[in-house]
Amino acid sequence: MVRAHRSLALTAAIASVAALGLTACSGGAGSSSAGGGAGDGSGKKVTRIKLVAAEYSKDHTAAFWKQFAEKYKQKTGIDLDVQVVSWDTIDQTSSTMLQNNNAPDILNLNAYASYAKDGLLYNGDEVLPASAKSDILDAFDKSGTYNGKLYGFPDLSSARAFFYNKALFSKAGIAAPPKTWSELEADAKRISALGDGSIGYALPLGPEESQGEFSMWLFNNNGSWKKDGKWTINSPENVKTLSFLKKLTDEKVTQNNPGKTNRADAFNLFASGKVGMVVGFSPLAAQLDKAGTVQYGVAPMPTQASEPQTFGVTDYLMAFKKPGNQEAVKAFYDLYYQKDQVNQFIKAEGFLPVTRSGLDFFKDDAKLKVYLDTLPNAHLTPTDDPTWDKVKLAVQQNLGAAVSPGGDPQKVLDTLQEQAGNGS
């Protein structure tokens, strides 16, 4: 989601097999749906479709899709084969399927634009019920739209918020969470000065999701990844943002080696009670509530903008064009976006809604209020640009170097800007 585990080589492989898949899905013999129930290109409708779903949790993901498949069968008479795949391997699994001319009918992944660019996917006008399409929050409608058509249908979402350790704040004499970056810097210094391994702010700029951490900061300094259709990675706002993060590192108010620290590592540090502040999301809150070892608060992100901004993430349920599967795919989305299905899934997995009706469904959950208040206006990364997949990987691999000893934020962002401009 809401996680990103795609290697550079793998992305290149996906790009190449996407082209192969286009040929396959245009009606070759190998384009049948897994399970042998697909139409044969003669107009015959399928009796079986396949979903490849990402595993958000071992406790809930498979169980949800099992009951969903049973309801889908009852409603349509069509079998839904479900393959739940770990986030660690779903890129490879889906790539292999495409390479073997055996694309799933529905794929749950965090990137769709390259498939849309290659003409492999149905758009929303073709398979999405009008009621579901109009219910999707604007931010996710925008992120799922490529060339004016909605191809990336959101399944769930997350939004980031600012977590702080109440016990460390009290010990350091800090009365309230910071609202500005200067306040955050001052608070981080006071917490670090407590000693005993205390860390002011946990900064994860390692390869797992440095684009997510940096997004949260740059959006709160009026920055962006793209603006008016052009890459703005090395804009003055973004350079100032990364320079501020390097300043925190140089002042030693972060953990060691933030450029090598992944998000999970930062969360674990916060859960250990040694960290004063970290950017987190609702699943972190669930983890902390379950452990019960840290008294924490959640607040809007300290900002340099006129008001706090948040970074949102969503994954997609995309539909591949295959002979005879359009009506079955439409029925899939008609059921998934029923309030009792999509919101049941989101609630079980501990994430956030992607629809207006979902906001209403979760509105009384006090623990989600700080996220729900900002979700409709959340900023997302430019997933609607097929180049983003490669840019994201370059960011993940290189951004952390900017905060290392001798690192140069301007130079790092200049290089990323050049790579984005070259489409690589």
PDB file of N, CA, C and O in Angstrom, residues 334-388:
ATOM      1  N   ASP A 334     -19.620  -4.198  -9.013  1.00  0.00           N
ATOM      2  CA  ASP A 334     -20.941  -3.876  -8.477  1.00  0.00           C
ATOM      3  C   ASP A 334     -21.073  -4.407  -7.052  1.00  0.00           C
ATOM      4  O   ASP A 334     -21.650  -3.752  -6.179  1.00  0.00           O
ATOM      5  N   LEU A 335     -20.513  -5.603  -6.814  1.00  0.00           N
ATOM      6  CA  LEU A 335     -20.574  -6.179  -5.466  1.00  0.00           C
ATOM      7  C   LEU A 335     -19.522  -5.562  -4.548  1.00  0.00           C
ATOM      8  O   LEU A 335     -19.832  -5.219  -3.402  1.00  0.00           O
ATOM      9  N   TYR A 336     -18.296  -5.392  -5.048  1.00  0.00           N
ATOM     10  CA  TYR A 336     -17.231  -4.898  -4.160  1.00  0.00           C
ATOM     11  C   TYR A 336     -17.577  -3.529  -3.593  1.00  0.00           C
ATOM     12  O   TYR A 336     -17.339  -3.260  -2.411  1.00  0.00           O
ATOM     13  N   TYR A 337     -18.132  -2.654  -4.396  1.00  0.00           N
ATOM     14  CA  TYR A 337     -18.393  -1.287  -3.927  1.00  0.00           C
ATOM     15  C   TYR A 337     -19.729  -1.154  -3.185  1.00  0.00           C
ATOM     16  O   TYR A 337     -20.139  -0.028  -2.866  1.00  0.00           O
ATOM     17  N   GLN A 338     -20.382  -2.293  -2.907  1.00  0.00           N
ATOM     18  CA  GLN A 338     -21.511  -2.240  -1.977  1.00  0.00           C
ATOM     19  C   GLN A 338     -20.964  -1.853  -0.604  1.00  0.00           C
ATOM     20  O   GLN A 338     -19.902  -2.319  -0.194  1.00  0.00           O
ATOM     21  N   LYS A 339     -21.697  -1.030   0.125  1.00  0.00           N
ATOM     22  CA  LYS A 339     -21.182  -0.494   1.387  1.00  0.00           C
ATOM     23  C   LYS A 339     -20.787  -1.583   2.373  1.00  0.00           C
ATOM     24  O   LYS A 339     -19.818  -1.440   3.116  1.00  0.00           O
ATOM     25  N   ASP A 340     -21.562  -2.676   2.388  1.00  0.00           N
ATOM     26  CA  ASP A 340     -21.246  -3.711   3.374  1.00  0.00           C
ATOM     27  C   ASP A 340     -20.034  -4.529   2.977  1.00  0.00           C
ATOM     28  O   ASP A 340     -19.493  -5.269   3.805  1.00  0.00           O
ATOM     29  N   GLN A 341     -19.576  -4.425   1.738  1.00  0.00           N
ATOM     30  CA  GLN A 341     -18.385  -5.161   1.312  1.00  0.00           C
ATOM     31  C   GLN A 341     -17.128  -4.304   1.447  1.00  0.00           C
ATOM     32  O   GLN A 341     -16.228  -4.635   2.198  1.00  0.00           O
ATOM     33  N   VAL A 342     -17.076  -3.210   0.728  1.00  0.00           N
ATOM     34  CA  VAL A 342     -15.845  -2.414   0.724  1.00  0.00           C
ATOM     35  C   VAL A 342     -15.504  -1.908   2.129  1.00  0.00           C
ATOM     36  O   VAL A 342     -14.341  -1.944   2.552  1.00  0.00           O
ATOM     37  N   ASN A 343     -16.507  -1.495   2.868  1.00  0.00           N
ATOM     38  CA  ASN A 343     -16.221  -0.956   4.206  1.00  0.00           C
ATOM     39  C   ASN A 343     -15.901  -2.064   5.211  1.00  0.00           C
ATOM     40  O   ASN A 343     -15.130  -1.857   6.148  1.00  0.00           O
ATOM     41  N   GLN A 344     -16.485  -3.229   5.000  1.00  0.00           N
ATOM     42  CA  GLN A 344     -16.141  -4.384   5.840  1.00  0.00           C
ATOM     43  C   GLN A 344     -14.664  -4.738   5.657  1.00  0.00           C
ATOM     44  O   GLN A 344     -13.948  -5.004   6.630  1.00  0.00           O
ATOM     45  N   PHE A 345     -14.217  -4.740   4.413  1.00  0.00           N
ATOM     46  CA  PHE A 345     -12.820  -5.055   4.117  1.00  0.00           C
ATOM     47  C   PHE A 345     -11.887  -4.025   4.751  1.00  0.00           C
ATOM     48  O   PHE A 345     -10.906  -4.361   5.423  1.00  0.00           O
ATOM     49  N   ILE A 346     -12.210  -2.755   4.553  1.00  0.00           N
ATOM     50  CA  ILE A 346     -11.365  -1.680   5.069  1.00  0.00           C
ATOM     51  C   ILE A 346     -11.304  -1.705   6.596  1.00  0.00           C
ATOM     52  O   ILE A 346     -10.230  -1.553   7.197  1.00  0.00           O
ATOM     53  N   LYS A 347     -12.429  -1.935   7.219  1.00  0.00           N
ATOM     54  CA  LYS A 347     -12.468  -1.963   8.687  1.00  0.00           C
ATOM     55  C   LYS A 347     -11.636  -3.116   9.232  1.00  0.00           C
ATOM     56  O   LYS A 347     -10.863  -2.950  10.184  1.00  0.00           O
ATOM     57  N   ALA A 348     -11.772  -4.289   8.624  1.00  0.00           N
ATOM     58  CA  ALA A 348     -11.026  -5.446   9.102  1.00  0.00           C
ATOM     59  C   ALA A 348      -9.526  -5.248   8.963  1.00  0.00           C
ATOM     60  O   ALA A 348      -8.747  -5.648   9.834  1.00  0.00           O
ATOM     61  N   GLU A 349      -9.119  -4.603   7.873  1.00  0.00           N
ATOM     62  CA  GLU A 349      -7.688  -4.422   7.633  1.00  0.00           C
ATOM     63  C   GLU A 349      -7.121  -3.202   8.362  1.00  0.00           C
ATOM     64  O   GLU A 349      -5.911  -3.007   8.405  1.00  0.00           O
ATOM     65  N   GLY A 350      -7.981  -2.355   8.918  1.00  0.00           N
ATOM     66  CA  GLY A 350      -7.503  -1.216   9.693  1.00  0.00           C
ATOM     67  C   GLY A 350      -7.085  -0.023   8.860  1.00  0.00           C
ATOM     68  O   GLY A 350      -6.291   0.806   9.328  1.00  0.00           O
ATOM     69  N   PHE A 351      -7.635   0.097   7.646  1.00  0.00           N
ATOM     70  CA  PHE A 351      -7.262   1.217   6.791  1.00  0.00           C
ATOM     71  C   PHE A 351      -8.395   2.231   6.723  1.00  0.00           C
ATOM     72  O   PHE A 351      -9.273   2.255   7.586  1.00  0.00           O
ATOM     73  N   LEU A 352      -8.395   3.048   5.691  1.00  0.00           N
ATOM     74  CA  LEU A 352      -9.343   4.146   5.571  1.00  0.00           C
ATOM     75  C   LEU A 352     -10.180   3.997   4.304  1.00  0.00           C
ATOM     76  O   LEU A 352      -9.771   3.335   3.345  1.00  0.00           O
ATOM     77  N   PRO A 353     -11.338   4.658   4.264  1.00  0.00           N
ATOM     78  CA  PRO A 353     -12.237   4.505   3.114  1.00  0.00           C
ATOM     79  C   PRO A 353     -11.731   5.230   1.864  1.00  0.00           C
ATOM     80  O   PRO A 353     -10.853   6.091   1.933  1.00  0.00           O
ATOM     81  N   VAL A 354     -12.332   4.854   0.749  1.00  0.00           N
ATOM     82  CA  VAL A 354     -12.009   5.495  -0.527  1.00  0.00           C
ATOM     83  C   VAL A 354     -13.239   6.153  -1.147  1.00  0.00           C
ATOM     84  O   VAL A 354     -13.161   6.691  -2.235  1.00  0.00           O
ATOM     85  N   THR A 355     -14.353   6.082  -0.435  1.00  0.00           N
ATOM     86  CA  THR A 355     -15.614   6.610  -0.965  1.00  0.00           C
ATOM     87  C   THR A 355     -16.238   7.616  -0.003  1.00  0.00           C
ATOM     88  O   THR A 355     -15.931   7.627   1.194  1.00  0.00           O
ATOM     89  N   ARG A 356     -17.140   8.410  -0.558  1.00  0.00           N
ATOM     90  CA  ARG A 356     -17.870   9.370   0.275  1.00  0.00           C
ATOM     91  C   ARG A 356     -18.747   8.627   1.288  1.00  0.00           C
ATOM     92  O   ARG A 356     -18.844   9.011   2.453  1.00  0.00           O
ATOM     93  N   SER A 357     -19.386   7.571   0.829  1.00  0.00           N
ATOM     94  CA  SER A 357     -20.219   6.794   1.752  1.00  0.00           C
ATOM     95  C   SER A 357     -19.364   6.132   2.825  1.00  0.00           C
ATOM     96  O   SER A 357     -19.824   5.911   3.951  1.00  0.00           O
ATOM     97  N   GLY A 358     -18.110   5.830   2.490  1.00  0.00           N
ATOM     98  CA  GLY A 358     -17.200   5.263   3.478  1.00  0.00           C
ATOM     99  C   GLY A 358     -16.861   6.267   4.567  1.00  0.00           C
ATOM    100  O   GLY A 358     -16.739   5.906   5.748  1.00  0.00           O
ATOM    101  N   LEU A 359     -16.679   7.518   4.196  1.00  0.00           N
ATOM    102  CA  LEU A 359     -16.435   8.554   5.204  1.00  0.00           C
ATOM    103  C   LEU A 359     -17.593   8.607   6.191  1.00  0.00           C
ATOM    104  O   LEU A 359     -17.386   8.758   7.404  1.00  0.00           O
ATOM    105  N   ASP A 360     -18.809   8.479   5.667  1.00  0.00           N
ATOM    106  CA  ASP A 360     -19.977   8.495   6.543  1.00  0.00           C
ATOM    107  C   ASP A 360     -20.022   7.244   7.419  1.00  0.00           C
ATOM    108  O   ASP A 360     -20.368   7.315   8.600  1.00  0.00           O
ATOM    109  N   PHE A 361     -19.622   6.117   6.855  1.00  0.00           N
ATOM    110  CA  PHE A 361     -19.628   4.841   7.582  1.00  0.00           C
ATOM    111  C   PHE A 361     -18.683   4.894   8.791  1.00  0.00           C
ATOM    112  O   PHE A 361     -18.991   4.367   9.857  1.00  0.00           O
ATOM    113  N   PHE A 362     -17.527   5.543   8.626  1.00  0.00           N
ATOM    114  CA  PHE A 362     -16.512   5.543   9.677  1.00  0.00           C
ATOM    115  C   PHE A 362     -16.527   6.821  10.538  1.00  0.00           C
ATOM    116  O   PHE A 362     -15.682   6.978  11.412  1.00  0.00           O
ATOM    117  N   LYS A 363     -17.461   7.712  10.300  1.00  0.00           N
ATOM    118  CA  LYS A 363     -17.381   9.038  10.902  1.00  0.00           C
ATOM    119  C   LYS A 363     -17.444   9.038  12.421  1.00  0.00           C
ATOM    120  O   LYS A 363     -16.938   9.969  13.072  1.00  0.00           O
ATOM    121  N   ASP A 364     -18.025   8.017  13.023  1.00  0.00           N
ATOM    122  CA  ASP A 364     -18.161   7.983  14.482  1.00  0.00           C
ATOM    123  C   ASP A 364     -16.984   7.305  15.172  1.00  0.00           C
ATOM    124  O   ASP A 364     -16.994   7.160  16.398  1.00  0.00           O
ATOM    125  N   ASP A 365     -15.997   6.868  14.411  1.00  0.00           N
ATOM    126  CA  ASP A 365     -14.812   6.246  14.997  1.00  0.00           C
ATOM    127  C   ASP A 365     -13.845   7.357  15.403  1.00  0.00           C
ATOM    128  O   ASP A 365     -13.151   7.939  14.570  1.00  0.00           O
ATOM    129  N   ALA A 366     -13.791   7.647  16.692  1.00  0.00           N
ATOM    130  CA  ALA A 366     -12.993   8.781  17.182  1.00  0.00           C
ATOM    131  C   ALA A 366     -11.511   8.625  16.848  1.00  0.00           C
ATOM    132  O   ALA A 366     -10.816   9.613  16.604  1.00  0.00           O
ATOM    133  N   LYS A 367     -11.027   7.384  16.842  1.00  0.00           N
ATOM    134  CA  LYS A 367      -9.603   7.164  16.575  1.00  0.00           C
ATOM    135  C   LYS A 367      -9.223   7.486  15.129  1.00  0.00           C
ATOM    136  O   LYS A 367      -8.054   7.701  14.827  1.00  0.00           O
ATOM    137  N   LEU A 368     -10.201   7.485  14.262  1.00  0.00           N
ATOM    138  CA  LEU A 368      -9.909   7.756  12.849  1.00  0.00           C
ATOM    139  C   LEU A 368     -10.146   9.211  12.469  1.00  0.00           C
ATOM    140  O   LEU A 368      -9.860   9.615  11.348  1.00  0.00           O
ATOM    141  N   LYS A 369     -10.658  10.007  13.405  1.00  0.00           N
ATOM    142  CA  LYS A 369     -11.079  11.360  13.069  1.00  0.00           C
ATOM    143  C   LYS A 369      -9.950  12.186  12.449  1.00  0.00           C
ATOM    144  O   LYS A 369     -10.156  12.877  11.444  1.00  0.00           O
ATOM    145  N   VAL A 370      -8.744  12.102  13.021  1.00  0.00           N
ATOM    146  CA  VAL A 370      -7.660  12.933  12.526  1.00  0.00           C
ATOM    147  C   VAL A 370      -7.305  12.588  11.077  1.00  0.00           C
ATOM    148  O   VAL A 370      -6.883  13.443  10.306  1.00  0.00           O
ATOM    149  N   TYR A 371      -7.516  11.307  10.705  1.00  0.00           N
ATOM    150  CA  TYR A 371      -7.237  10.903   9.320  1.00  0.00           C
ATOM    151  C   TYR A 371      -8.410  11.270   8.402  1.00  0.00           C
ATOM    152  O   TYR A 371      -8.220  11.760   7.296  1.00  0.00           O
ATOM    153  N   LEU A 372      -9.622  10.994   8.873  1.00  0.00           N
ATOM    154  CA  LEU A 372     -10.799  11.224   8.031  1.00  0.00           C
ATOM    155  C   LEU A 372     -10.989  12.700   7.719  1.00  0.00           C
ATOM    156  O   LEU A 372     -11.455  13.059   6.638  1.00  0.00           O
ATOM    157  N   ASP A 373     -10.602  13.558   8.685  1.00  0.00           N
ATOM    158  CA  ASP A 373     -10.765  14.994   8.455  1.00  0.00           C
ATOM    159  C   ASP A 373      -9.913  15.479   7.286  1.00  0.00           C
ATOM    160  O   ASP A 373     -10.275  16.436   6.589  1.00  0.00           O
ATOM    161  N   THR A 374      -8.768  14.842   7.089  1.00  0.00           N
ATOM    162  CA  THR A 374      -7.850  15.310   6.046  1.00  0.00           C
ATOM    163  C   THR A 374      -7.919  14.470   4.772  1.00  0.00           C
ATOM    164  O   THR A 374      -7.418  14.893   3.728  1.00  0.00           O
ATOM    165  N   LEU A 375      -8.557  13.298   4.853  1.00  0.00           N
ATOM    166  CA  LEU A 375      -8.532  12.373   3.715  1.00  0.00           C
ATOM    167  C   LEU A 375      -9.078  12.960   2.416  1.00  0.00           C
ATOM    168  O   LEU A 375      -8.474  12.761   1.350  1.00  0.00           O
ATOM    169  N   PRO A 376     -10.224  13.670   2.439  1.00  0.00           N
ATOM    170  CA  PRO A 376     -10.749  14.171   1.159  1.00  0.00           C
ATOM    171  C   PRO A 376      -9.782  15.094   0.420  1.00  0.00           C
ATOM    172  O   PRO A 376      -9.865  15.202  -0.804  1.00  0.00           O
ATOM    173  N   ASN A 377      -8.907  15.752   1.151  1.00  0.00           N
ATOM    174  CA  ASN A 377      -7.960  16.669   0.508  1.00  0.00           C
ATOM    175  C   ASN A 377      -6.536  16.130   0.524  1.00  0.00           C
ATOM    176  O   ASN A 377      -5.571  16.895   0.378  1.00  0.00           O
ATOM    177  N   ALA A 378      -6.399  14.826   0.711  1.00  0.00           N
ATOM    178  CA  ALA A 378      -5.066  14.231   0.773  1.00  0.00           C
ATOM    179  C   ALA A 378      -4.326  14.401  -0.551  1.00  0.00           C
ATOM    180  O   ALA A 378      -4.920  14.358  -1.623  1.00  0.00           O
ATOM    181  N   HIS A 379      -3.032  14.594  -0.439  1.00  0.00           N
ATOM    182  CA  HIS A 379      -2.170  14.637  -1.624  1.00  0.00           C
ATOM    183  C   HIS A 379      -1.633  13.230  -1.882  1.00  0.00           C
ATOM    184  O   HIS A 379      -1.197  12.549  -0.958  1.00  0.00           O
ATOM    185  N   LEU A 380      -1.640  12.836  -3.136  1.00  0.00           N
ATOM    186  CA  LEU A 380      -1.101  11.527  -3.505  1.00  0.00           C
ATOM    187  C   LEU A 380       0.094  11.709  -4.425  1.00  0.00           C
ATOM    188  O   LEU A 380       0.253  12.770  -5.054  1.00  0.00           O
ATOM    189  N   THR A 381       0.905  10.688  -4.523  1.00  0.00           N
ATOM    190  CA  THR A 381       1.988  10.715  -5.499  1.00  0.00           C
ATOM    191  C   THR A 381       1.394  10.553  -6.902  1.00  0.00           C
ATOM    192  O   THR A 381       0.282  10.054  -7.052  1.00  0.00           O
ATOM    193  N   PRO A 382       2.131  10.962  -7.945  1.00  0.00           N
ATOM    194  CA  PRO A 382       1.553  10.955  -9.303  1.00  0.00           C
ATOM    195  C   PRO A 382       1.480   9.568  -9.926  1.00  0.00           C
ATOM    196  O   PRO A 382       2.131   9.279 -10.937  1.00  0.00           O
ATOM    197  N   THR A 383       0.652   8.701  -9.342  1.00  0.00           N
ATOM    198  CA  THR A 383       0.517   7.341  -9.868  1.00  0.00           C
ATOM    199  C   THR A 383      -0.168   7.300 -11.227  1.00  0.00           C
ATOM    200  O   THR A 383      -0.176   6.256 -11.885  1.00  0.00           O
ATOM    201  N   ASP A 384      -0.771   8.419 -11.639  1.00  0.00           N
ATOM    202  CA  ASP A 384      -1.415   8.461 -12.950  1.00  0.00           C
ATOM    203  C   ASP A 384      -0.407   8.643 -14.077  1.00  0.00           C
ATOM    204  O   ASP A 384      -0.787   8.617 -15.248  1.00  0.00           O
ATOM    205  N   ASP A 385       0.863   8.829 -13.737  1.00  0.00           N
ATOM    206  CA  ASP A 385       1.920   8.968 -14.743  1.00  0.00           C
ATOM    207  C   ASP A 385       2.684   7.648 -14.813  1.00  0.00           C
ATOM    208  O   ASP A 385       3.256   7.204 -13.810  1.00  0.00           O
ATOM    209  N   PRO A 386       2.703   6.997 -15.992  1.00  0.00           N
ATOM    210  CA  PRO A 386       3.413   5.714 -16.099  1.00  0.00           C
ATOM    211  C   PRO A 386       4.885   5.807 -15.710  1.00  0.00           C
ATOM    212  O   PRO A 386       5.495   4.803 -15.330  1.00  0.00           O
ATOM    213  N   THR A 387       5.449   7.010 -15.792  1.00  0.00           N
ATOM    214  CA  THR A 387       6.859   7.190 -15.425  1.00  0.00           C
ATOM    215  C   THR A 387       7.073   7.092 -13.919  1.00  0.00           C
ATOM    216  O   THR A 387       8.182   6.830 -13.459  1.00  0.00           O
ATOM    217  N   TRP A 388       6.003   7.313 -13.156  1.00  0.00           N
ATOM    218  CA  TRP A 388       6.151   7.383 -11.711  1.00  0.00           C
ATOM    219  C   TRP A 388       6.767   6.121 -11.113  1.00  0.00           C
ATOM    220  O   TRP A 388       7.551   6.185 -10.170  1.00  0.00           O
TER     221      TRP A 388
END
